[in-house]
PDB file of C-alpha atoms in Angstrom:
ATOM      1  CA  UNK A   1     139.349 104.080 152.761  1.00 48.00           C
ATOM      2  CA  UNK A   2     135.829 104.451 153.760  1.00 44.00           C
ATOM      3  CA  UNK A   3     135.494 106.951 151.128  1.00 50.00           C
ATOM      4  CA  UNK A   4     137.347 104.910 148.561  1.00 52.00           C
ATOM      5  CA  UNK A   5     134.762 102.748 149.733  1.00 43.00           C
ATOM      6  CA  UNK A   6     131.719 104.630 148.851  1.00 46.00           C
ATOM      7  CA  UNK A   7     133.369 105.258 145.230  1.00 51.00           C
ATOM      8  CA  UNK A   8     132.885 101.807 144.295  1.00 52.00           C
ATOM      9  CA  UNK A   9     129.392 100.561 145.717  1.00 51.00           C
ATOM     10  CA  UNK A  10     129.793  96.951 144.014  1.00 49.00           C
ATOM     11  CA  UNK A  11     132.313  96.362 146.282  1.00 45.00           C
ATOM     12  CA  UNK A  12     130.421  98.299 149.015  1.00 43.00           C
ATOM     13  CA  UNK A  13     127.421  96.499 148.927  1.00 42.00           C
ATOM     14  CA  UNK A  14     129.171  93.444 148.664  1.00 44.00           C
ATOM     15  CA  UNK A  15     131.095  93.851 151.479  1.00 42.00           C
ATOM     16  CA  UNK A  16     127.991  95.176 153.469  1.00 41.00           C
ATOM     17  CA  UNK A  17     126.151  92.090 152.358  1.00 49.00           C
ATOM     18  CA  UNK A  18     128.631  89.508 153.669  1.00 50.00           C
ATOM     19  CA  UNK A  19     131.757  87.056 152.587  1.00 50.00           C
ATOM     20  CA  UNK A  20     128.772  84.477 151.465  1.00 48.00           C
ATOM     21  CA  UNK A  21     127.841  87.132 148.693  1.00 44.00           C
ATOM     22  CA  UNK A  22     131.077  86.690 147.383  1.00 43.00           C
ATOM     23  CA  UNK A  23     130.614  82.733 147.534  1.00 45.00           C
ATOM     24  CA  UNK A  24     128.099  82.925 145.671  1.00 48.00           C
ATOM     25  CA  UNK A  25     128.989  85.228 142.861  1.00 48.00           C
ATOM     26  CA  UNK A  26     129.390  82.933 139.591  1.00 51.00           C
ATOM     27  CA  UNK A  27     132.907  82.960 138.264  1.00 48.00           C
ATOM     28  CA  UNK A  28     133.188  83.406 134.176  1.00 50.00           C
ATOM     29  CA  UNK A  29     135.442  80.316 132.427  1.00 50.00           C
ATOM     30  CA  UNK A  30     136.350  80.296 128.929  1.00 51.00           C
ATOM     31  CA  UNK A  31     134.136  78.802 126.828  1.00 50.00           C
ATOM     32  CA  UNK A  32     134.383  74.977 125.770  1.00 49.00           C
ATOM     33  CA  UNK A  33     136.148  74.216 122.209  1.00 49.00           C
ATOM     34  CA  UNK A  34     133.812  71.984 120.342  1.00 46.00           C
ATOM     35  CA  UNK A  35     135.951  69.722 118.765  1.00 47.00           C
ATOM     36  CA  UNK A  36     132.901  66.451 117.985  1.00 44.00           C
ATOM     37  CA  UNK A  37     133.007  65.828 114.727  1.00 48.00           C
ATOM     38  CA  UNK A  38     129.864  65.259 114.019  1.00 49.00           C
ATOM     39  CA  UNK A  39     129.156  68.825 113.992  1.00 48.00           C
ATOM     40  CA  UNK A  40     131.833  69.120 111.845  1.00 44.00           C
ATOM     41  CA  UNK A  41     129.309  70.081 108.675  1.00 44.00           C
ATOM     42  CA  UNK A  42     126.242  71.986 110.810  1.00 50.00           C
ATOM     43  CA  UNK A  43     125.429  74.980 108.938  1.00 55.00           C
ATOM     44  CA  UNK A  44     127.017  77.712 111.451  1.00 55.00           C
ATOM     45  CA  UNK A  45     124.702  80.827 110.167  1.00 57.00           C
ATOM     46  CA  UNK A  46     121.859  79.495 110.303  1.00 57.00           C
ATOM     47  CA  UNK A  47     121.215  79.467 106.428  1.00 57.00           C
ATOM     48  CA  UNK A  48     117.452  77.822 105.607  1.00 60.00           C
ATOM     49  CA  UNK A  49     118.354  74.733 104.044  1.00 57.00           C
ATOM     50  CA  UNK A  50     115.656  74.391 101.188  1.00 58.00           C
ATOM     51  CA  UNK A  51     113.613  71.430 101.219  1.00 64.00           C
ATOM     52  CA  UNK A  52     113.771  68.639  98.283  1.00 69.00           C
ATOM     53  CA  UNK A  53     110.334  68.733  96.229  1.00 70.00           C
ATOM     54  CA  UNK A  54     109.153  65.427  95.654  1.00 78.00           C
ATOM     55  CA  UNK A  55     108.888  64.165  91.885  1.00 69.00           C
ATOM     56  CA  UNK A  56     105.332  64.440  91.231  1.00 69.00           C
ATOM     57  CA  UNK A  57     106.255  68.545  92.031  1.00 76.00           C
ATOM     58  CA  UNK A  58     108.496  68.719  90.014  1.00 80.00           C
ATOM     59  CA  UNK A  59     109.501  71.167  86.605  1.00 81.00           C
ATOM     60  CA  UNK A  60     109.713  68.098  84.512  1.00 81.00           C
ATOM     61  CA  UNK A  61     107.068  66.092  85.770  1.00 86.00           C
ATOM     62  CA  UNK A  62     104.796  68.879  85.913  1.00 84.00           C
ATOM     63  CA  UNK A  63     106.415  70.152  81.995  1.00 86.00           C
ATOM     64  CA  UNK A  64     105.828  66.498  80.963  1.00 91.00           C
ATOM     65  CA  UNK A  65     102.946  64.803  82.322  1.00 95.00           C
ATOM     66  CA  UNK A  66     100.097  66.495  80.227  1.00 96.00           C
ATOM     67  CA  UNK A  67     102.394  66.146  76.930  1.00 96.00           C
ATOM     68  CA  UNK A  68     103.085  62.561  77.505  1.00 97.00           C
ATOM     69  CA  UNK A  69      99.083  61.420  78.245  1.00 97.00           C
ATOM     70  CA  UNK A  70      98.684  62.787  74.568  1.00 98.00           C
ATOM     71  CA  UNK A  71     101.466  61.714  72.632  1.00 98.00           C
ATOM     72  CA  UNK A  72      99.925  58.855  74.875  1.00 97.00           C
ATOM     73  CA  UNK A  73      96.202  58.404  73.606  1.00 97.00           C
ATOM     74  CA  UNK A  74      97.156  59.399  70.441  1.00 97.00           C
ATOM     75  CA  UNK A  75     100.124  56.658  69.412  1.00 97.00           C
ATOM     76  CA  UNK A  76      97.190  54.098  71.405  1.00 97.00           C
ATOM     77  CA  UNK A  77      94.460  54.820  69.299  1.00 97.00           C
ATOM     78  CA  UNK A  78      96.233  54.638  65.713  1.00 97.00           C
ATOM     79  CA  UNK A  79      94.021  53.494  63.301  1.00 94.00           C
ATOM     80  CA  UNK A  80      91.018  51.314  64.975  1.00 94.00           C
ATOM     81  CA  UNK A  81      92.996  50.159  68.251  1.00 95.00           C
ATOM     82  CA  UNK A  82      92.125  51.611  71.682  1.00 95.00           C
ATOM     83  CA  UNK A  83      89.176  53.072  73.344  1.00 92.00           C
ATOM     84  CA  UNK A  84      87.822  55.443  70.094  1.00 95.00           C
ATOM     85  CA  UNK A  85      89.971  54.893  67.724  1.00 96.00           C
ATOM     86  CA  UNK A  86      90.856  57.201  64.299  1.00 97.00           C
ATOM     87  CA  UNK A  87      88.334  55.647  62.431  1.00 97.00           C
ATOM     88  CA  UNK A  88      85.554  55.596  65.378  1.00 97.00           C
ATOM     89  CA  UNK A  89      86.380  59.355  64.969  1.00 97.00           C
ATOM     90  CA  UNK A  90      86.453  60.147  60.982  1.00 97.00           C
ATOM     91  CA  UNK A  91      83.455  57.669  60.774  1.00 97.00           C
ATOM     92  CA  UNK A  92      81.837  59.885  63.326  1.00 97.00           C
ATOM     93  CA  UNK A  93      83.144  63.034  62.058  1.00 97.00           C
ATOM     94  CA  UNK A  94      81.498  62.227  58.189  1.00 96.00           C
ATOM     95  CA  UNK A  95      78.524  61.483  59.039  1.00 96.00           C
ATOM     96  CA  UNK A  96      78.361  65.145  60.592  1.00 96.00           C
ATOM     97  CA  UNK A  97      80.573  67.438  58.286  1.00 96.00           C
ATOM     98  CA  UNK A  98      79.837  65.141  54.701  1.00 94.00           C
ATOM     99  CA  UNK A  99      82.282  66.008  52.090  1.00 93.00           C
ATOM    100  CA  UNK A 100      82.911  69.558  53.485  1.00 94.00           C
ATOM    101  CA  UNK A 101      86.164  71.178  52.924  1.00 94.00           C
ATOM    102  CA  UNK A 102      88.211  74.577  53.747  1.00 95.00           C
ATOM    103  CA  UNK A 103      91.449  75.590  54.035  1.00 95.00           C
ATOM    104  CA  UNK A 104      91.094  78.440  57.448  1.00 96.00           C
ATOM    105  CA  UNK A 105      93.500  75.557  59.720  1.00 97.00           C
ATOM    106  CA  UNK A 106      96.377  76.235  56.939  1.00 97.00           C
ATOM    107  CA  UNK A 107      96.180  79.799  58.363  1.00 97.00           C
ATOM    108  CA  UNK A 108      94.502  79.556  62.304  1.00 97.00           C
ATOM    109  CA  UNK A 109      97.609  77.729  63.149  1.00 98.00           C
ATOM    110  CA  UNK A 110      99.749  81.043  63.342  1.00 98.00           C
ATOM    111  CA  UNK A 111      96.670  82.764  65.396  1.00 98.00           C
ATOM    112  CA  UNK A 112      98.362  82.147  68.816  1.00 98.00           C
ATOM    113  CA  UNK A 113     101.276  84.346  67.590  1.00 98.00           C
ATOM    114  CA  UNK A 114      99.171  87.021  66.147  1.00 98.00           C
ATOM    115  CA  UNK A 115      97.937  87.032  69.542  1.00 97.00           C
ATOM    116  CA  UNK A 116     101.302  87.528  71.485  1.00 97.00           C
ATOM    117  CA  UNK A 117     102.507  89.857  68.935  1.00 97.00           C
ATOM    118  CA  UNK A 118      99.030  92.058  69.754  1.00 97.00           C
ATOM    119  CA  UNK A 119      99.677  91.954  73.373  1.00 97.00           C
ATOM    120  CA  UNK A 120     103.255  92.977  73.392  1.00 97.00           C
ATOM    121  CA  UNK A 121     102.159  96.262  70.996  1.00 97.00           C
ATOM    122  CA  UNK A 122      99.454  96.493  73.332  1.00 96.00           C
ATOM    123  CA  UNK A 123     102.026  97.566  76.013  1.00 95.00           C
ATOM    124  CA  UNK A 124     101.125  93.801  77.996  1.00 96.00           C
ATOM    125  CA  UNK A 125     104.337  93.047  80.162  1.00 95.00           C
ATOM    126  CA  UNK A 126     105.422  89.622  79.383  1.00 95.00           C
ATOM    127  CA  UNK A 127     107.396  87.217  81.378  1.00 93.00           C
ATOM    128  CA  UNK A 128     110.211  87.124  79.410  1.00 94.00           C
ATOM    129  CA  UNK A 129     111.673  90.618  78.109  1.00 93.00           C
ATOM    130  CA  UNK A 130     111.752  90.528  74.294  1.00 93.00           C
ATOM    131  CA  UNK A 131     115.442  89.277  73.357  1.00 93.00           C
ATOM    132  CA  UNK A 132     114.816  86.151  75.709  1.00 95.00           C
ATOM    133  CA  UNK A 133     111.871  85.528  74.644  1.00 96.00           C
ATOM    134  CA  UNK A 134     112.464  85.356  70.932  1.00 95.00           C
ATOM    135  CA  UNK A 135     115.367  82.728  71.518  1.00 95.00           C
ATOM    136  CA  UNK A 136     112.176  80.883  73.426  1.00 96.00           C
ATOM    137  CA  UNK A 137     109.918  80.858  70.045  1.00 97.00           C
ATOM    138  CA  UNK A 138     112.897  79.904  67.679  1.00 97.00           C
ATOM    139  CA  UNK A 139     114.217  77.317  70.156  1.00 96.00           C
ATOM    140  CA  UNK A 140     110.880  75.538  70.367  1.00 97.00           C
ATOM    141  CA  UNK A 141     110.193  75.989  67.128  1.00 98.00           C
ATOM    142  CA  UNK A 142     113.217  74.176  66.245  1.00 98.00           C
ATOM    143  CA  UNK A 143     112.058  70.896  68.895  1.00 97.00           C
ATOM    144  CA  UNK A 144     108.926  70.680  67.425  1.00 98.00           C
ATOM    145  CA  UNK A 145     109.794  70.705  63.290  1.00 98.00           C
ATOM    146  CA  UNK A 146     112.446  68.042  64.074  1.00 98.00           C
ATOM    147  CA  UNK A 147     110.554  65.868  66.393  1.00 98.00           C
ATOM    148  CA  UNK A 148     107.429  66.288  64.462  1.00 98.00           C
ATOM    149  CA  UNK A 149     109.830  65.295  61.254  1.00 98.00           C
ATOM    150  CA  UNK A 150     111.652  62.430  62.720  1.00 98.00           C
ATOM    151  CA  UNK A 151     108.267  60.843  64.132  1.00 98.00           C
ATOM    152  CA  UNK A 152     106.704  61.507  60.815  1.00 98.00           C
ATOM    153  CA  UNK A 153     109.161  59.230  59.040  1.00 97.00           C
ATOM    154  CA  UNK A 154     109.892  56.246  61.557  1.00 97.00           C
ATOM    155  CA  UNK A 155     105.717  55.908  61.719  1.00 97.00           C
ATOM    156  CA  UNK A 156     105.132  56.129  58.090  1.00 97.00           C
ATOM    157  CA  UNK A 157     101.216  56.109  58.973  1.00 97.00           C
ATOM    158  CA  UNK A 158      99.201  57.503  55.848  1.00 97.00           C
ATOM    159  CA  UNK A 159      96.659  60.071  56.054  1.00 97.00           C
ATOM    160  CA  UNK A 160      92.810  59.746  55.764  1.00 97.00           C
ATOM    161  CA  UNK A 161      92.904  60.925  51.759  1.00 95.00           C
ATOM    162  CA  UNK A 162      95.870  58.709  50.936  1.00 95.00           C
ATOM    163  CA  UNK A 163      98.378  61.761  50.272  1.00 95.00           C
ATOM    164  CA  UNK A 164     100.646  60.601  51.634  1.00 96.00           C
ATOM    165  CA  UNK A 165     101.887  58.019  54.921  1.00 97.00           C
ATOM    166  CA  UNK A 166     102.737  61.092  56.917  1.00 96.00           C
ATOM    167  CA  UNK A 167     100.334  61.964  58.793  1.00 97.00           C
ATOM    168  CA  UNK A 168     101.859  60.980  62.305  1.00 98.00           C
ATOM    169  CA  UNK A 169     101.518  63.287  64.387  1.00 98.00           C
ATOM    170  CA  UNK A 170      99.595  66.570  62.997  1.00 98.00           C
ATOM    171  CA  UNK A 171     102.446  69.299  62.368  1.00 98.00           C
ATOM    172  CA  UNK A 172      99.637  72.052  62.347  1.00 98.00           C
ATOM    173  CA  UNK A 173      98.350  71.448  65.701  1.00 98.00           C
ATOM    174  CA  UNK A 174     101.656  70.642  66.582  1.00 98.00           C
ATOM    175  CA  UNK A 175     102.278  74.620  65.764  1.00 98.00           C
ATOM    176  CA  UNK A 176      99.564  75.791  67.110  1.00 98.00           C
ATOM    177  CA  UNK A 177      99.571  73.985  70.342  1.00 98.00           C
ATOM    178  CA  UNK A 178     103.207  75.560  70.570  1.00 98.00           C
ATOM    179  CA  UNK A 179     102.115  78.767  70.142  1.00 98.00           C
ATOM    180  CA  UNK A 180      99.177  78.582  72.005  1.00 98.00           C
ATOM    181  CA  UNK A 181     101.637  77.702  74.969  1.00 98.00           C
ATOM    182  CA  UNK A 182     103.727  80.462  74.757  1.00 98.00           C
ATOM    183  CA  UNK A 183     100.726  82.542  75.247  1.00 98.00           C
ATOM    184  CA  UNK A 184     100.212  80.886  78.336  1.00 97.00           C
ATOM    185  CA  UNK A 185     103.404  80.583  79.450  1.00 97.00           C
ATOM    186  CA  UNK A 186     103.983  84.821  78.750  1.00 97.00           C
ATOM    187  CA  UNK A 187     100.860  86.507  79.408  1.00 98.00           C
ATOM    188  CA  UNK A 188      99.265  84.461  82.790  1.00 95.00           C
ATOM    189  CA  UNK A 189     100.104  85.912  85.125  1.00 95.00           C
ATOM    190  CA  UNK A 190      98.630  89.055  83.475  1.00 96.00           C
ATOM    191  CA  UNK A 191      94.920  86.806  82.819  1.00 96.00           C
ATOM    192  CA  UNK A 192      94.474  83.401  82.349  1.00 96.00           C
ATOM    193  CA  UNK A 193      92.113  84.141  80.057  1.00 97.00           C
ATOM    194  CA  UNK A 194      95.225  84.989  76.807  1.00 98.00           C
ATOM    195  CA  UNK A 195      96.425  81.091  76.759  1.00 97.00           C
ATOM    196  CA  UNK A 196      92.323  80.061  77.127  1.00 98.00           C
ATOM    197  CA  UNK A 197      91.916  82.095  74.049  1.00 98.00           C
ATOM    198  CA  UNK A 198      94.965  80.955  72.144  1.00 98.00           C
ATOM    199  CA  UNK A 199      94.149  77.120  72.969  1.00 98.00           C
ATOM    200  CA  UNK A 200      91.099  77.845  71.796  1.00 98.00           C
ATOM    201  CA  UNK A 201      92.123  78.728  68.781  1.00 98.00           C
ATOM    202  CA  UNK A 202      95.093  75.364  68.496  1.00 98.00           C
ATOM    203  CA  UNK A 203      91.737  73.722  69.761  1.00 98.00           C
ATOM    204  CA  UNK A 204      89.931  74.967  65.930  1.00 98.00           C
ATOM    205  CA  UNK A 205      93.218  73.954  64.100  1.00 98.00           C
ATOM    206  CA  UNK A 206      93.101  70.369  65.103  1.00 98.00           C
ATOM    207  CA  UNK A 207      89.350  69.869  64.452  1.00 98.00           C
ATOM    208  CA  UNK A 208      89.972  71.811  61.219  1.00 98.00           C
ATOM    209  CA  UNK A 209      92.305  69.224  60.738  1.00 98.00           C
ATOM    210  CA  UNK A 210      90.292  65.680  61.001  1.00 98.00           C
ATOM    211  CA  UNK A 211      87.501  68.198  59.220  1.00 98.00           C
ATOM    212  CA  UNK A 212      89.134  68.026  55.719  1.00 97.00           C
ATOM    213  CA  UNK A 213      90.769  64.813  55.568  1.00 97.00           C
ATOM    214  CA  UNK A 214      93.767  65.201  56.456  1.00 97.00           C
ATOM    215  CA  UNK A 215      94.997  64.312  60.040  1.00 98.00           C
ATOM    216  CA  UNK A 216      93.211  61.082  61.809  1.00 98.00           C
ATOM    217  CA  UNK A 217      92.384  61.990  65.758  1.00 98.00           C
ATOM    218  CA  UNK A 218      95.381  60.146  66.341  1.00 98.00           C
ATOM    219  CA  UNK A 219      97.330  62.620  64.913  1.00 98.00           C
ATOM    220  CA  UNK A 220      95.447  65.749  66.503  1.00 98.00           C
ATOM    221  CA  UNK A 221      96.059  64.685  69.454  1.00 98.00           C
ATOM    222  CA  UNK A 222     100.018  63.865  69.243  1.00 98.00           C
ATOM    223  CA  UNK A 223     100.089  66.735  67.944  1.00 98.00           C
ATOM    224  CA  UNK A 224      98.938  68.658  70.997  1.00 98.00           C
ATOM    225  CA  UNK A 225     101.245  66.787  72.745  1.00 98.00           C
ATOM    226  CA  UNK A 226     103.801  67.496  70.707  1.00 98.00           C
ATOM    227  CA  UNK A 227     103.537  71.523  70.417  1.00 98.00           C
ATOM    228  CA  UNK A 228     103.153  71.633  73.985  1.00 98.00           C
ATOM    229  CA  UNK A 229     106.276  69.734  74.959  1.00 97.00           C
ATOM    230  CA  UNK A 230     108.568  71.916  72.844  1.00 98.00           C
ATOM    231  CA  UNK A 231     107.346  74.615  74.493  1.00 97.00           C
ATOM    232  CA  UNK A 232     108.011  73.145  77.708  1.00 97.00           C
ATOM    233  CA  UNK A 233     111.334  71.827  76.992  1.00 96.00           C
ATOM    234  CA  UNK A 234     112.511  75.480  75.476  1.00 96.00           C
ATOM    235  CA  UNK A 235     111.926  76.639  78.714  1.00 95.00           C
ATOM    236  CA  UNK A 236     113.442  74.770  80.905  1.00 93.00           C
ATOM    237  CA  UNK A 237     116.654  74.765  78.755  1.00 92.00           C
ATOM    238  CA  UNK A 238     116.648  78.114  78.375  1.00 88.00           C
ATOM    239  CA  UNK A 239     119.646  79.671  80.318  1.00 79.00           C
ATOM    240  CA  UNK A 240     120.517  82.108  78.474  1.00 59.00           C
ATOM    241  CA  UNK A 241     119.128  85.038  80.022  1.00 57.00           C
ATOM    242  CA  UNK A 242     121.222  87.801  79.317  1.00 51.00           C
ATOM    243  CA  UNK A 243     118.603  90.957  79.177  1.00 52.00           C
ATOM    244  CA  UNK A 244     116.927  91.936  81.676  1.00 48.00           C
ATOM    245  CA  UNK A 245     113.215  92.721  82.106  1.00 49.00           C
ATOM    246  CA  UNK A 246     112.142  96.276  80.743  1.00 44.00           C
ATOM    247  CA  UNK A 247     110.345  98.519  83.112  1.00 40.00           C
ATOM    248  CA  UNK A 248     109.292 101.016  80.635  1.00 39.00           C
ATOM    249  CA  UNK A 249     110.048 103.096  77.751  1.00 37.00           C
ATOM    250  CA  UNK A 250     113.703 103.993  78.786  1.00 39.00           C
ATOM    251  CA  UNK A 251     116.734 101.876  78.415  1.00 38.00           C
ATOM    252  CA  UNK A 252     118.521 102.526  81.348  1.00 42.00           C
ATOM    253  CA  UNK A 253     119.613 105.843  83.928  1.00 41.00           C
ATOM    254  CA  UNK A 254     121.952 108.340  82.925  1.00 39.00           C
ATOM    255  CA  UNK A 255     124.541 110.008  85.114  1.00 42.00           C
ATOM    256  CA  UNK A 256     126.926 112.834  84.202  1.00 40.00           C
ATOM    257  CA  UNK A 257     129.417 114.284  87.883  1.00 46.00           C
ATOM    258  CA  UNK A 258     132.662 116.137  87.442  1.00 49.00           C
ATOM    259  CA  UNK A 259     135.614 114.593  87.988  1.00 51.00           C
ATOM    260  CA  UNK A 260     138.555 116.399  89.419  1.00 50.00           C
ATOM    261  CA  UNK A 261     141.994 113.764  88.934  1.00 51.00           C
ATOM    262  CA  UNK A 262     145.371 115.158  91.838  1.00 53.00           C
ATOM    263  CA  UNK A 263     146.649 115.487  88.523  1.00 56.00           C
ATOM    264  CA  UNK A 264     145.174 118.835  87.804  1.00 54.00           C
ATOM    265  CA  UNK A 265     143.034 118.264  85.698  1.00 52.00           C
ATOM    266  CA  UNK A 266     139.072 118.530  84.762  1.00 50.00           C
ATOM    267  CA  UNK A 267     136.253 116.953  83.211  1.00 51.00           C
ATOM    268  CA  UNK A 268     132.806 115.201  83.594  1.00 43.00           C
ATOM    269  CA  UNK A 269     132.053 111.428  84.245  1.00 46.00           C
ATOM    270  CA  UNK A 270     128.759 109.719  82.144  1.00 45.00           C
ATOM    271  CA  UNK A 271     127.524 106.615  84.058  1.00 46.00           C
ATOM    272  CA  UNK A 272     124.799 104.412  83.226  1.00 43.00           C
ATOM    273  CA  UNK A 273     123.417 101.750  84.705  1.00 47.00           C
ATOM    274  CA  UNK A 274     120.871  99.151  83.082  1.00 45.00           C
ATOM    275  CA  UNK A 275     117.197  98.168  84.251  1.00 44.00           C
TER     276      UNK A 275
END
């Protein structure tokens, strides 16, 4: 009997301590089943839930607030209306530049695209791969050209030189700011100066459109808004991301492995994994 107790040290200690020790040992009870209805929709895995963003921090608001301000201000100063109207701006421009004219704006409107292409050729990594970037460019151009054409037709504002009634908004300025917005969006993680340079070129286009007496101040400011808005809408609606961003000159990883089948055949297995 004593030998048996010694082989069970835990039981022997409990008997030596007296019956009170056994009485104080809690008995294991089965876990109670919680059937309260309020726990039905709890997160059992404990995964963190995303906090709801406020409207002012949403992507839609941040993408449209600046273009909306530009377009709104441009519309408010058409002809002689608003604070520092288009007539006031034309008077000051003609006082400083007289009859000076040039055609720089016809070519400068595409300068931000030349900057974008130069950065890609120099090996600077863009936000999107080439295929998706091309899709964004095409989509933003379609949005800009369509919206500018419709607004020009509906408003029928006469140009400062009275050449036609398709003045509002400025298509040249919209084109330049669209391209500048793409440069900023694609390379802002690399350096903010890429976007600053592109926007400086676009601002020069707007200035030359007024100096050349082809557009009013209202046309240029609203045109910048239409260009920026078109680029932002293209990014917000872009979902065709089938490709992956390239990490080098190679297109993937290739492997060659020996293969054997129970039927007695042997050979090699070629594997390819896209980067």
